[in-house]
Amino acid sequence: MKTRFILIETSHAGNVGGAARALKVMGFEELVLVRPRWPNVLRKEETIQRASGANDVLASTRVVDTLDEALDGITHLCATAMTPRDFGPPTRAPREHFAALMAEPAPPQGVAFLFGSERFGMANEDVYRCHVALSIPTAPGYGSLNLAAAVQLVAYDWRQALGGFAVASPVSARPAADAAAVAGMLEHLQQALVAVDFLDPAAPKKLMPRLHQLFNRAQPSDEEVHILRGVARAMLQTAERAKR
């Protein structure tokens, strides 16, 4: 689904960079600036630094003079502002609205999220054009969100509504050691436990079967089996030195 984030009359270069970074980490790339305070905002050092590597998003960002230019190809507009007191679109939390939107028989082909100036917010005339006014639930009494932070929250909820991303483990899974390796390690460990007088071979009870079950549940890798055999080896060497 076409997704576009539109920043209207943004006054801080850092927020443009922060917004670009927010889009990239959520897998979005369309950013449009309407009459930003700085015509060269995409080249400012603060913008580039705050983008933190999202240079491709900045490179494809458009700067336009009117909101109409930013809305081509868009069929559903979401304001991120309070609904004006006189009249206007309904106010909903992003997650609630996105769930309802995706449940429609024919979801919109293009969705845009409009963010107003840091100093003045969105003009009523711009809010009136939108289908909904999104309000991010915040602590009562203090709802002042940084612009880039608001972009990040909306982008996250929208990505989740679209299906989200799987959580990738930073550690690659290692195959478990085979049964023979575990059995050999347990035999080595048994010798060490006897050597340090922890296990009485005349009355072993169920210690070794319980340890066998423990390691079957743990599914140690080959490297972990080698570590445990190293521990057993050190125990045997220490016991031998003690006997001398």
PDB file of C-alpha atoms in Angstrom:
ATOM      1  CA  MET A   1       0.000   0.000   0.000  1.00  0.00           C
ATOM      2  CA  LYS A   2       1.348   3.439  -0.926  1.00  0.00           C
ATOM      3  CA  THR A   3       2.350   5.250   2.253  1.00  0.00           C
ATOM      4  CA  ARG A   4       3.512   8.850   2.462  1.00  0.00           C
ATOM      5  CA  PHE A   5       4.589  11.014   5.388  1.00  0.00           C
ATOM      6  CA  ILE A   6       4.100  14.762   4.907  1.00  0.00           C
ATOM      7  CA  LEU A   7       5.707  17.410   7.111  1.00  0.00           C
ATOM      8  CA  ILE A   8       4.106  20.852   6.770  1.00  0.00           C
ATOM      9  CA  GLU A   9       6.194  23.968   7.448  1.00  0.00           C
ATOM     10  CA  THR A  10       8.768  22.129   9.529  1.00  0.00           C
ATOM     11  CA  SER A  11      10.962  24.603  11.398  1.00  0.00           C
ATOM     12  CA  HIS A  12      13.754  22.381  12.803  1.00  0.00           C
ATOM     13  CA  ALA A  13      16.213  20.642  10.500  1.00  0.00           C
ATOM     14  CA  GLY A  14      16.895  17.961  13.082  1.00  0.00           C
ATOM     15  CA  ASN A  15      13.282  16.845  12.973  1.00  0.00           C
ATOM     16  CA  VAL A  16      13.514  16.275   9.235  1.00  0.00           C
ATOM     17  CA  GLY A  17      16.511  14.011   9.770  1.00  0.00           C
ATOM     18  CA  GLY A  18      14.815  12.294  12.703  1.00  0.00           C
ATOM     19  CA  ALA A  19      11.686  11.698  10.626  1.00  0.00           C
ATOM     20  CA  ALA A  20      13.766  10.181   7.808  1.00  0.00           C
ATOM     21  CA  ARG A  21      15.388   7.815  10.308  1.00  0.00           C
ATOM     22  CA  ALA A  22      11.985   6.889  11.762  1.00  0.00           C
ATOM     23  CA  LEU A  23      10.661   6.016   8.311  1.00  0.00           C
ATOM     24  CA  LYS A  24      13.666   3.917   7.359  1.00  0.00           C
ATOM     25  CA  VAL A  25      13.591   1.730  10.464  1.00  0.00           C
ATOM     26  CA  MET A  26       9.904   1.012   9.812  1.00  0.00           C
ATOM     27  CA  GLY A  27      10.462   0.234   6.140  1.00  0.00           C
ATOM     28  CA  PHE A  28       8.924   3.388   4.642  1.00  0.00           C
ATOM     29  CA  GLU A  29      10.607   5.780   2.246  1.00  0.00           C
ATOM     30  CA  GLU A  30       8.190   8.472   1.018  1.00  0.00           C
ATOM     31  CA  LEU A  31       8.758  11.766   2.802  1.00  0.00           C
ATOM     32  CA  VAL A  32       7.455  15.089   1.474  1.00  0.00           C
ATOM     33  CA  LEU A  33       8.171  18.523   2.953  1.00  0.00           C
ATOM     34  CA  VAL A  34       5.687  21.322   2.396  1.00  0.00           C
ATOM     35  CA  ARG A  35       7.248  24.811   2.701  1.00  0.00           C
ATOM     36  CA  PRO A  36       9.966  23.916   5.231  1.00  0.00           C
ATOM     37  CA  ARG A  37      11.570  26.826   7.051  1.00  0.00           C
ATOM     38  CA  TRP A  38      14.922  26.103   5.407  1.00  0.00           C
ATOM     39  CA  PRO A  39      14.779  25.631   1.598  1.00  0.00           C
ATOM     40  CA  ASN A  40      18.078  23.696   1.792  1.00  0.00           C
ATOM     41  CA  VAL A  41      17.007  21.655   4.831  1.00  0.00           C
ATOM     42  CA  LEU A  42      17.883  18.326   3.188  1.00  0.00           C
ATOM     43  CA  ARG A  43      21.524  19.412   2.897  1.00  0.00           C
ATOM     44  CA  LYS A  44      21.921  20.888   6.373  1.00  0.00           C
ATOM     45  CA  GLU A  45      24.432  19.155   8.635  1.00  0.00           C
ATOM     46  CA  GLU A  46      21.925  18.723  11.465  1.00  0.00           C
ATOM     47  CA  THR A  47      19.478  16.995   9.127  1.00  0.00           C
ATOM     48  CA  ILE A  48      22.084  14.542   7.884  1.00  0.00           C
ATOM     49  CA  GLN A  49      23.378  13.801  11.372  1.00  0.00           C
ATOM     50  CA  ARG A  50      19.908  13.162  12.803  1.00  0.00           C
ATOM     51  CA  ALA A  51      19.041  10.923   9.843  1.00  0.00           C
ATOM     52  CA  SER A  52      21.739   8.578  11.167  1.00  0.00           C
ATOM     53  CA  GLY A  53      22.292   6.712   7.920  1.00  0.00           C
ATOM     54  CA  ALA A  54      18.849   7.139   6.359  1.00  0.00           C
ATOM     55  CA  ASN A  55      20.456   9.061   3.514  1.00  0.00           C
ATOM     56  CA  ASP A  56      18.457   7.197   0.883  1.00  0.00           C
ATOM     57  CA  VAL A  57      15.218   8.505   2.429  1.00  0.00           C
ATOM     58  CA  LEU A  58      16.612  12.043   2.420  1.00  0.00           C
ATOM     59  CA  ALA A  59      17.770  11.663  -1.179  1.00  0.00           C
ATOM     60  CA  SER A  60      14.269  10.754  -2.338  1.00  0.00           C
ATOM     61  CA  THR A  61      12.484  13.364  -0.191  1.00  0.00           C
ATOM     62  CA  ARG A  62      10.527  15.965  -2.160  1.00  0.00           C
ATOM     63  CA  VAL A  63      10.155  19.619  -1.194  1.00  0.00           C
ATOM     64  CA  VAL A  64       6.971  21.254  -2.497  1.00  0.00           C
ATOM     65  CA  ASP A  65       5.202  24.585  -2.126  1.00  0.00           C
ATOM     66  CA  THR A  66       1.623  23.415  -1.574  1.00  0.00           C
ATOM     67  CA  LEU A  67      -0.133  20.582   0.187  1.00  0.00           C
ATOM     68  CA  ASP A  68      -1.954  19.741  -3.051  1.00  0.00           C
ATOM     69  CA  GLU A  69       1.383  18.862  -4.647  1.00  0.00           C
ATOM     70  CA  ALA A  70       2.128  16.477  -1.784  1.00  0.00           C
ATOM     71  CA  LEU A  71      -1.137  14.567  -2.111  1.00  0.00           C
ATOM     72  CA  ASP A  72      -0.973  13.162  -5.626  1.00  0.00           C
ATOM     73  CA  GLY A  73      -1.974   9.489  -5.671  1.00  0.00           C
ATOM     74  CA  ILE A  74      -3.291   9.588  -2.088  1.00  0.00           C
ATOM     75  CA  THR A  75      -6.864   8.562  -1.243  1.00  0.00           C
ATOM     76  CA  HIS A  76      -6.875   8.562   2.578  1.00  0.00           C
ATOM     77  CA  LEU A  77      -5.549  11.467   4.650  1.00  0.00           C
ATOM     78  CA  CYS A  78      -4.668  11.231   8.330  1.00  0.00           C
ATOM     79  CA  ALA A  79      -4.029  14.431  10.255  1.00  0.00           C
ATOM     80  CA  THR A  80      -1.897  14.232  13.371  1.00  0.00           C
ATOM     81  CA  ALA A  81      -3.645  17.033  15.225  1.00  0.00           C
ATOM     82  CA  MET A  82      -6.559  17.689  17.523  1.00  0.00           C
ATOM     83  CA  THR A  83      -9.871  17.986  15.726  1.00  0.00           C
ATOM     84  CA  PRO A  84     -10.910  21.668  15.548  1.00  0.00           C
ATOM     85  CA  ARG A  85     -13.635  22.575  18.036  1.00  0.00           C
ATOM     86  CA  ASP A  86     -16.192  23.698  15.457  1.00  0.00           C
ATOM     87  CA  PHE A  87     -16.260  20.655  13.174  1.00  0.00           C
ATOM     88  CA  GLY A  88     -13.943  18.298  11.369  1.00  0.00           C
ATOM     89  CA  PRO A  89     -12.974  14.641  11.059  1.00  0.00           C
ATOM     90  CA  PRO A  90     -13.342  12.157  13.924  1.00  0.00           C
ATOM     91  CA  THR A  91     -10.461  11.846  16.392  1.00  0.00           C
ATOM     92  CA  ARG A  92      -9.078   8.340  16.912  1.00  0.00           C
ATOM     93  CA  ALA A  93      -5.998   6.656  18.313  1.00  0.00           C
ATOM     94  CA  PRO A  94      -3.684   5.470  15.501  1.00  0.00           C
ATOM     95  CA  ARG A  95      -3.863   1.767  16.364  1.00  0.00           C
ATOM     96  CA  GLU A  96      -7.653   1.819  16.600  1.00  0.00           C
ATOM     97  CA  HIS A  97      -8.046   3.626  13.294  1.00  0.00           C
ATOM     98  CA  PHE A  98      -5.535   1.466  11.446  1.00  0.00           C
ATOM     99  CA  ALA A  99      -7.275  -1.738  12.546  1.00  0.00           C
ATOM    100  CA  ALA A 100     -10.602  -0.409  11.268  1.00  0.00           C
ATOM    101  CA  LEU A 101      -8.981   0.747   8.031  1.00  0.00           C
ATOM    102  CA  MET A 102      -7.434  -2.626   7.286  1.00  0.00           C
ATOM    103  CA  ALA A 103     -10.726  -4.375   8.071  1.00  0.00           C
ATOM    104  CA  GLU A 104     -12.561  -2.493   5.317  1.00  0.00           C
ATOM    105  CA  PRO A 105     -13.580  -4.570   2.265  1.00  0.00           C
ATOM    106  CA  ALA A 106     -11.572  -2.225   0.039  1.00  0.00           C
ATOM    107  CA  PRO A 107      -8.735  -0.546   1.970  1.00  0.00           C
ATOM    108  CA  PRO A 108      -7.417   2.720   0.466  1.00  0.00           C
ATOM    109  CA  GLN A 109      -4.731   2.494  -2.192  1.00  0.00           C
ATOM    110  CA  GLY A 110      -2.718   5.403  -0.826  1.00  0.00           C
ATOM    111  CA  VAL A 111      -2.444   6.680   2.750  1.00  0.00           C
ATOM    112  CA  ALA A 112      -0.764   9.911   3.858  1.00  0.00           C
ATOM    113  CA  PHE A 113       0.092  11.069   7.362  1.00  0.00           C
ATOM    114  CA  LEU A 114       0.209  14.850   7.783  1.00  0.00           C
ATOM    115  CA  PHE A 115       2.278  16.513  10.513  1.00  0.00           C
ATOM    116  CA  GLY A 116       2.112  20.227  11.214  1.00  0.00           C
ATOM    117  CA  SER A 117       4.719  22.767  12.225  1.00  0.00           C
ATOM    118  CA  GLU A 118       6.477  22.329  15.583  1.00  0.00           C
ATOM    119  CA  ARG A 119       5.423  25.856  16.516  1.00  0.00           C
ATOM    120  CA  PHE A 120       1.828  26.027  15.312  1.00  0.00           C
ATOM    121  CA  GLY A 121       0.679  22.483  14.551  1.00  0.00           C
ATOM    122  CA  MET A 122      -1.641  21.933  11.604  1.00  0.00           C
ATOM    123  CA  ALA A 123      -3.863  24.664  10.201  1.00  0.00           C
ATOM    124  CA  ASN A 124      -7.580  23.969  10.564  1.00  0.00           C
ATOM    125  CA  GLU A 125      -7.998  24.153   6.795  1.00  0.00           C
ATOM    126  CA  ASP A 126      -5.553  21.272   6.377  1.00  0.00           C
ATOM    127  CA  VAL A 127      -7.228  19.214   9.095  1.00  0.00           C
ATOM    128  CA  TYR A 128     -10.624  19.672   7.425  1.00  0.00           C
ATOM    129  CA  ARG A 129      -9.287  17.917   4.330  1.00  0.00           C
ATOM    130  CA  CYS A 130      -8.440  14.767   6.281  1.00  0.00           C
ATOM    131  CA  HIS A 131     -10.534  11.686   6.905  1.00  0.00           C
ATOM    132  CA  VAL A 132      -9.373  11.324  10.509  1.00  0.00           C
ATOM    133  CA  ALA A 133      -7.420  13.195  13.150  1.00  0.00           C
ATOM    134  CA  LEU A 134      -4.987  10.817  14.837  1.00  0.00           C
ATOM    135  CA  SER A 135      -4.295  11.430  18.512  1.00  0.00           C
ATOM    136  CA  ILE A 136      -1.451   9.469  20.116  1.00  0.00           C
ATOM    137  CA  PRO A 137      -2.524   8.427  23.636  1.00  0.00           C
ATOM    138  CA  THR A 138      -0.218  10.118  26.148  1.00  0.00           C
ATOM    139  CA  ALA A 139      -0.095  10.734  29.882  1.00  0.00           C
ATOM    140  CA  PRO A 140      -2.941  13.004  31.050  1.00  0.00           C
ATOM    141  CA  GLY A 141      -1.797  16.573  31.406  1.00  0.00           C
ATOM    142  CA  TYR A 142       1.263  16.334  29.169  1.00  0.00           C
ATOM    143  CA  GLY A 143       0.909  15.367  25.532  1.00  0.00           C
ATOM    144  CA  SER A 144       3.775  17.351  24.027  1.00  0.00           C
ATOM    145  CA  LEU A 145       5.521  15.031  21.572  1.00  0.00           C
ATOM    146  CA  ASN A 146       8.604  15.888  19.566  1.00  0.00           C
ATOM    147  CA  LEU A 147       7.756  15.854  15.850  1.00  0.00           C
ATOM    148  CA  ALA A 148      10.212  13.089  14.931  1.00  0.00           C
ATOM    149  CA  ALA A 149       9.006  11.025  17.904  1.00  0.00           C
ATOM    150  CA  ALA A 150       5.412  11.390  16.730  1.00  0.00           C
ATOM    151  CA  VAL A 151       6.434  10.264  13.241  1.00  0.00           C
ATOM    152  CA  GLN A 152       8.136   7.216  14.774  1.00  0.00           C
ATOM    153  CA  LEU A 153       5.071   6.220  16.790  1.00  0.00           C
ATOM    154  CA  VAL A 154       2.672   6.575  13.870  1.00  0.00           C
ATOM    155  CA  ALA A 155       5.073   4.754  11.540  1.00  0.00           C
ATOM    156  CA  TYR A 156       5.386   1.890  14.022  1.00  0.00           C
ATOM    157  CA  ASP A 157       1.642   1.447  14.484  1.00  0.00           C
ATOM    158  CA  TRP A 158       1.063   1.638  10.729  1.00  0.00           C
ATOM    159  CA  ARG A 159       3.774  -0.941  10.048  1.00  0.00           C
ATOM    160  CA  GLN A 160       2.186  -3.252  12.617  1.00  0.00           C
ATOM    161  CA  ALA A 161      -1.191  -2.821  10.913  1.00  0.00           C
ATOM    162  CA  LEU A 162       0.433  -3.807   7.606  1.00  0.00           C
ATOM    163  CA  GLY A 163       1.812  -7.005   9.115  1.00  0.00           C
ATOM    164  CA  GLY A 164       4.934  -5.858  10.922  1.00  0.00           C
ATOM    165  CA  PHE A 165       8.404  -7.361  10.833  1.00  0.00           C
ATOM    166  CA  ALA A 166       9.626 -10.518  12.526  1.00  0.00           C
ATOM    167  CA  VAL A 167      11.910 -10.042  15.512  1.00  0.00           C
ATOM    168  CA  ALA A 168      15.368 -11.155  14.406  1.00  0.00           C
ATOM    169  CA  SER A 169      17.616 -12.760  16.983  1.00  0.00           C
ATOM    170  CA  PRO A 170      21.072 -11.118  17.095  1.00  0.00           C
ATOM    171  CA  VAL A 171      22.564 -14.565  17.863  1.00  0.00           C
ATOM    172  CA  SER A 172      22.429 -17.223  15.172  1.00  0.00           C
ATOM    173  CA  ALA A 173      21.038 -20.541  16.361  1.00  0.00           C
ATOM    174  CA  ARG A 174      23.653 -23.272  16.793  1.00  0.00           C
ATOM    175  CA  PRO A 175      22.815 -26.928  16.220  1.00  0.00           C
ATOM    176  CA  ALA A 176      22.672 -29.116  19.313  1.00  0.00           C
ATOM    177  CA  ALA A 177      25.442 -31.617  19.943  1.00  0.00           C
ATOM    178  CA  ASP A 178      24.551 -35.186  19.049  1.00  0.00           C
ATOM    179  CA  ALA A 179      23.585 -37.792  21.642  1.00  0.00           C
ATOM    180  CA  ALA A 180      26.993 -39.477  21.579  1.00  0.00           C
ATOM    181  CA  ALA A 181      28.781 -36.191  22.376  1.00  0.00           C
ATOM    182  CA  VAL A 182      26.439 -35.490  25.292  1.00  0.00           C
ATOM    183  CA  ALA A 183      26.841 -39.036  26.613  1.00  0.00           C
ATOM    184  CA  GLY A 184      30.623 -38.747  26.413  1.00  0.00           C
ATOM    185  CA  MET A 185      30.527 -35.433  28.257  1.00  0.00           C
ATOM    186  CA  LEU A 186      28.336 -36.905  30.999  1.00  0.00           C
ATOM    187  CA  GLU A 187      30.689 -39.835  31.440  1.00  0.00           C
ATOM    188  CA  HIS A 188      33.588 -37.403  31.748  1.00  0.00           C
ATOM    189  CA  LEU A 189      31.598 -35.282  34.211  1.00  0.00           C
ATOM    190  CA  GLN A 190      30.711 -38.370  36.259  1.00  0.00           C
ATOM    191  CA  GLN A 191      34.402 -39.221  36.633  1.00  0.00           C
ATOM    192  CA  ALA A 192      35.075 -35.666  37.827  1.00  0.00           C
ATOM    193  CA  LEU A 193      32.205 -35.709  40.329  1.00  0.00           C
ATOM    194  CA  VAL A 194      33.528 -38.935  41.797  1.00  0.00           C
ATOM    195  CA  ALA A 195      37.059 -37.486  41.967  1.00  0.00           C
ATOM    196  CA  VAL A 196      35.910 -34.474  44.018  1.00  0.00           C
ATOM    197  CA  ASP A 197      33.774 -36.691  46.277  1.00  0.00           C
ATOM    198  CA  PHE A 198      30.485 -35.192  45.120  1.00  0.00           C
ATOM    199  CA  LEU A 199      29.238 -38.517  43.729  1.00  0.00           C
ATOM    200  CA  ASP A 200      29.528 -41.782  45.634  1.00  0.00           C
ATOM    201  CA  PRO A 201      29.821 -44.547  43.007  1.00  0.00           C
ATOM    202  CA  ALA A 202      28.592 -47.077  45.596  1.00  0.00           C
ATOM    203  CA  ALA A 203      25.355 -45.108  46.071  1.00  0.00           C
ATOM    204  CA  PRO A 204      24.860 -42.917  42.989  1.00  0.00           C
ATOM    205  CA  LYS A 205      21.086 -42.672  43.437  1.00  0.00           C
ATOM    206  CA  LYS A 206      19.625 -40.856  40.425  1.00  0.00           C
ATOM    207  CA  LEU A 207      22.134 -38.034  40.022  1.00  0.00           C
ATOM    208  CA  MET A 208      23.422 -39.003  36.564  1.00  0.00           C
ATOM    209  CA  PRO A 209      19.998 -39.782  35.044  1.00  0.00           C
ATOM    210  CA  ARG A 210      18.784 -36.400  36.312  1.00  0.00           C
ATOM    211  CA  LEU A 211      21.814 -34.645  34.808  1.00  0.00           C
ATOM    212  CA  HIS A 212      21.164 -36.507  31.568  1.00  0.00           C
ATOM    213  CA  GLN A 213      17.589 -35.175  31.507  1.00  0.00           C
ATOM    214  CA  LEU A 214      18.851 -31.675  32.330  1.00  0.00           C
ATOM    215  CA  PHE A 215      21.254 -31.642  29.372  1.00  0.00           C
ATOM    216  CA  ASN A 216      18.660 -33.146  27.064  1.00  0.00           C
ATOM    217  CA  ARG A 217      16.390 -30.194  27.886  1.00  0.00           C
ATOM    218  CA  ALA A 218      19.239 -27.705  27.530  1.00  0.00           C
ATOM    219  CA  GLN A 219      20.337 -29.122  24.135  1.00  0.00           C
ATOM    220  CA  PRO A 220      23.951 -27.899  24.463  1.00  0.00           C
ATOM    221  CA  SER A 221      25.911 -27.148  21.313  1.00  0.00           C
ATOM    222  CA  ASP A 222      29.221 -28.830  20.474  1.00  0.00           C
ATOM    223  CA  GLU A 223      31.072 -25.796  21.796  1.00  0.00           C
ATOM    224  CA  GLU A 224      29.182 -25.948  25.096  1.00  0.00           C
ATOM    225  CA  VAL A 225      29.912 -29.688  25.396  1.00  0.00           C
ATOM    226  CA  HIS A 226      33.621 -28.908  24.935  1.00  0.00           C
ATOM    227  CA  ILE A 227      33.411 -26.268  27.690  1.00  0.00           C
ATOM    228  CA  LEU A 228      31.804 -28.731  30.098  1.00  0.00           C
ATOM    229  CA  ARG A 229      34.411 -31.366  29.290  1.00  0.00           C
ATOM    230  CA  GLY A 230      37.053 -28.740  30.010  1.00  0.00           C
ATOM    231  CA  VAL A 231      35.434 -28.143  33.416  1.00  0.00           C
ATOM    232  CA  ALA A 232      35.448 -31.897  34.098  1.00  0.00           C
ATOM    233  CA  ARG A 233      39.120 -32.117  33.048  1.00  0.00           C
ATOM    234  CA  ALA A 234      40.069 -29.277  35.415  1.00  0.00           C
ATOM    235  CA  MET A 235      38.176 -30.965  38.276  1.00  0.00           C
ATOM    236  CA  LEU A 236      40.056 -34.234  37.688  1.00  0.00           C
ATOM    237  CA  GLN A 237      43.417 -32.440  37.573  1.00  0.00           C
ATOM    238  CA  THR A 238      42.660 -30.538  40.778  1.00  0.00           C
ATOM    239  CA  ALA A 239      41.576 -33.725  42.533  1.00  0.00           C
ATOM    240  CA  GLU A 240      44.771 -35.470  41.382  1.00  0.00           C
ATOM    241  CA  ARG A 241      46.957 -32.644  42.738  1.00  0.00           C
ATOM    242  CA  ALA A 242      45.086 -32.754  46.055  1.00  0.00           C
ATOM    243  CA  LYS A 243      45.805 -36.460  46.438  1.00  0.00           C
ATOM    244  CA  ARG A 244      49.534 -35.889  45.968  1.00  0.00           C
TER     245      ARG A 244
END
